[in-house]
Amino acid sequence: MAAEQEVARCRAEVNRLPSRVDLLAKALSSSSAWDRSAALDFLGLFPEDVPKLLDLLVDLSLSTGWALPAREAIRAARKEIDPSRFARVALECLSEGDVDDYLGLAHLMVEAEAWEALSAVISKAAASSDPEIREVSRGFTESHGGMLP
């Protein structure tokens, strides 16, 4: 009986949501590892919702436990993601970023072939007062400068 009630509760919750994107956003923001994993698996297979969830996915791509599936979902939809939006989301993630965040985002941008966003990350890194972050800029400029707009 308890299982049937839980199924009914879940169905009612899904039916109250106006769209699949809302359900996926809720799952990606959940503290439940199962919810996040299921949403990331879904997005890896059906990436059409990734552009609408980019901010959450980029944030997850910087977390140790969720980086790989979040990056896979982003890569699966890379051609559908607006380059300017990708750059804006990346820069928002760096508002209080450390060297690991800069490196993680730069690597993500290379994997996703998001050259405009990589250029934005490199520019922000170059302007940093932290010498390690400035080194991220130098390294990625040397290795991928030919791809930058």
Coordinates of C-alpha atoms in Angstrom, one line a residue:
M1 CA 0.0 0.0 0.0
A2 CA 2.8 2.4 0.9
A3 CA 4.5 1.8 -2.5
E4 CA 1.2 2.5 -4.4
Q5 CA 0.8 5.7 -2.4
E6 CA 4.3 6.8 -3.3
V7 CA 3.7 6.1 -7.0
A8 CA 0.5 8.1 -6.8
R9 CA 2.3 11.0 -5.1
C10 CA 5.1 11.0 -7.7
R11 CA 2.6 11.0 -10.5
A12 CA 0.7 13.9 -9.0
E13 CA 3.9 15.8 -8.6
V14 CA 4.9 15.3 -12.2
N15 CA 1.4 16.3 -13.3
R16 CA 1.6 19.5 -11.4
L17 CA 4.8 20.6 -13.2
P18 CA 4.3 22.7 -16.3
S19 CA 7.1 21.0 -18.2
R20 CA 9.7 18.4 -18.3
V21 CA 12.4 21.0 -17.9
D22 CA 11.0 21.9 -14.5
L23 CA 11.1 18.3 -13.4
L24 CA 14.7 17.9 -14.6
A25 CA 15.7 21.2 -12.9
K26 CA 14.2 20.0 -9.7
A27 CA 16.0 16.6 -10.0
L28 CA 19.3 18.3 -10.8
S29 CA 18.9 20.6 -7.7
S30 CA 17.8 17.8 -5.4
S31 CA 20.0 16.5 -2.6
S32 CA 19.0 13.0 -3.7
A33 CA 21.8 11.3 -5.6
W34 CA 19.3 9.1 -7.3
D35 CA 17.3 12.1 -8.6
R36 CA 20.4 13.8 -9.9
S37 CA 21.7 10.6 -11.5
A38 CA 18.4 9.9 -13.2
A39 CA 18.2 13.4 -14.6
L40 CA 21.8 13.4 -15.9
D41 CA 21.3 10.0 -17.5
F42 CA 18.1 11.2 -19.2
L43 CA 19.9 14.4 -20.4
G44 CA 22.8 12.3 -21.8
L45 CA 20.3 10.3 -23.9
F46 CA 17.9 13.1 -24.7
P47 CA 19.9 16.3 -24.7
E48 CA 17.3 18.7 -26.2
D49 CA 16.6 20.2 -22.7
V50 CA 20.3 20.8 -21.9
P51 CA 20.3 24.4 -23.2
K52 CA 17.5 25.3 -20.8
L53 CA 19.3 23.7 -17.9
L54 CA 22.8 25.0 -18.8
D55 CA 23.4 27.0 -15.6
L56 CA 22.6 23.9 -13.4
L57 CA 24.7 21.6 -15.6
V58 CA 27.7 23.9 -15.7
D59 CA 27.6 24.2 -11.9
L60 CA 27.4 20.4 -11.5
S61 CA 30.3 20.1 -13.9
L62 CA 32.5 21.8 -11.3
S63 CA 31.5 19.4 -8.5
T64 CA 33.6 16.3 -7.9
G65 CA 30.9 13.8 -7.8
W66 CA 28.8 15.0 -10.8
A67 CA 31.4 16.4 -13.2
L68 CA 31.6 13.5 -15.6
P69 CA 27.8 13.0 -16.2
A70 CA 27.2 16.8 -16.3
R71 CA 29.9 17.2 -18.9
E72 CA 28.6 14.3 -20.9
A73 CA 25.2 15.9 -21.0
I74 CA 26.6 19.3 -22.1
R75 CA 28.8 17.6 -24.8
A76 CA 25.8 15.8 -26.1
A77 CA 24.0 19.1 -26.7
R78 CA 26.9 21.3 -27.6
K79 CA 25.6 22.2 -31.0
E80 CA 22.3 23.4 -29.6
I81 CA 23.8 25.7 -26.9
D82 CA 23.9 29.4 -27.8
P83 CA 27.6 30.4 -27.6
S84 CA 26.9 33.7 -26.0
R85 CA 24.7 32.1 -23.3
F86 CA 27.4 29.5 -22.6
A87 CA 29.9 32.3 -22.1
R88 CA 27.6 34.2 -19.7
V89 CA 26.9 31.1 -17.7
A90 CA 30.6 30.3 -17.4
L91 CA 31.4 33.8 -16.2
E92 CA 28.7 33.6 -13.6
C93 CA 30.2 30.5 -12.2
L94 CA 33.5 32.3 -11.9
S95 CA 32.2 35.2 -9.8
E96 CA 34.0 33.7 -6.8
G97 CA 36.0 31.0 -8.6
D98 CA 39.3 29.6 -7.6
V99 CA 42.0 28.2 -9.8
D100 CA 40.2 24.7 -9.9
D101 CA 37.0 26.4 -11.1
Y102 CA 38.9 28.2 -13.9
L103 CA 40.6 25.0 -14.9
G104 CA 37.4 22.9 -14.8
L105 CA 35.5 25.4 -16.9
A106 CA 38.3 25.9 -19.4
H107 CA 38.5 22.1 -19.8
L108 CA 34.7 21.9 -20.2
M109 CA 34.7 24.6 -22.8
V110 CA 37.4 22.7 -24.8
E111 CA 35.4 19.4 -24.5
A112 CA 32.3 21.1 -25.7
E113 CA 34.1 23.1 -28.4
A114 CA 32.6 26.3 -26.9
W115 CA 35.3 28.6 -28.1
E116 CA 33.5 31.9 -27.3
A117 CA 33.0 30.7 -23.8
L118 CA 36.6 29.6 -23.5
S119 CA 37.7 33.0 -24.7
A120 CA 35.6 34.6 -22.0
V121 CA 37.1 32.3 -19.3
I122 CA 40.6 33.0 -20.6
S123 CA 40.0 36.8 -20.6
K124 CA 38.6 36.7 -17.0
A125 CA 41.6 34.5 -15.9
A126 CA 44.1 36.9 -17.5
A127 CA 42.6 39.8 -15.5
S128 CA 42.8 38.0 -12.1
S129 CA 45.1 39.1 -9.4
D130 CA 45.9 35.5 -8.6
P131 CA 49.0 34.3 -10.5
E132 CA 47.8 30.7 -10.6
I133 CA 44.6 31.8 -12.3
R134 CA 46.5 34.0 -14.7
E135 CA 48.6 30.9 -15.6
V136 CA 45.4 29.1 -16.6
S137 CA 44.9 31.9 -19.1
R138 CA 48.4 31.6 -20.5
G139 CA 48.2 27.8 -20.7
F140 CA 44.9 27.7 -22.5
T141 CA 45.8 30.6 -24.8
E142 CA 48.9 28.7 -25.8
S143 CA 47.2 25.4 -26.3
H144 CA 43.9 26.6 -27.9
G145 CA 44.5 30.2 -29.0
G146 CA 44.0 29.2 -32.7
M147 CA 40.5 28.1 -32.0
L148 CA 39.4 31.3 -30.2
P149 CA 37.2 33.9 -32.0

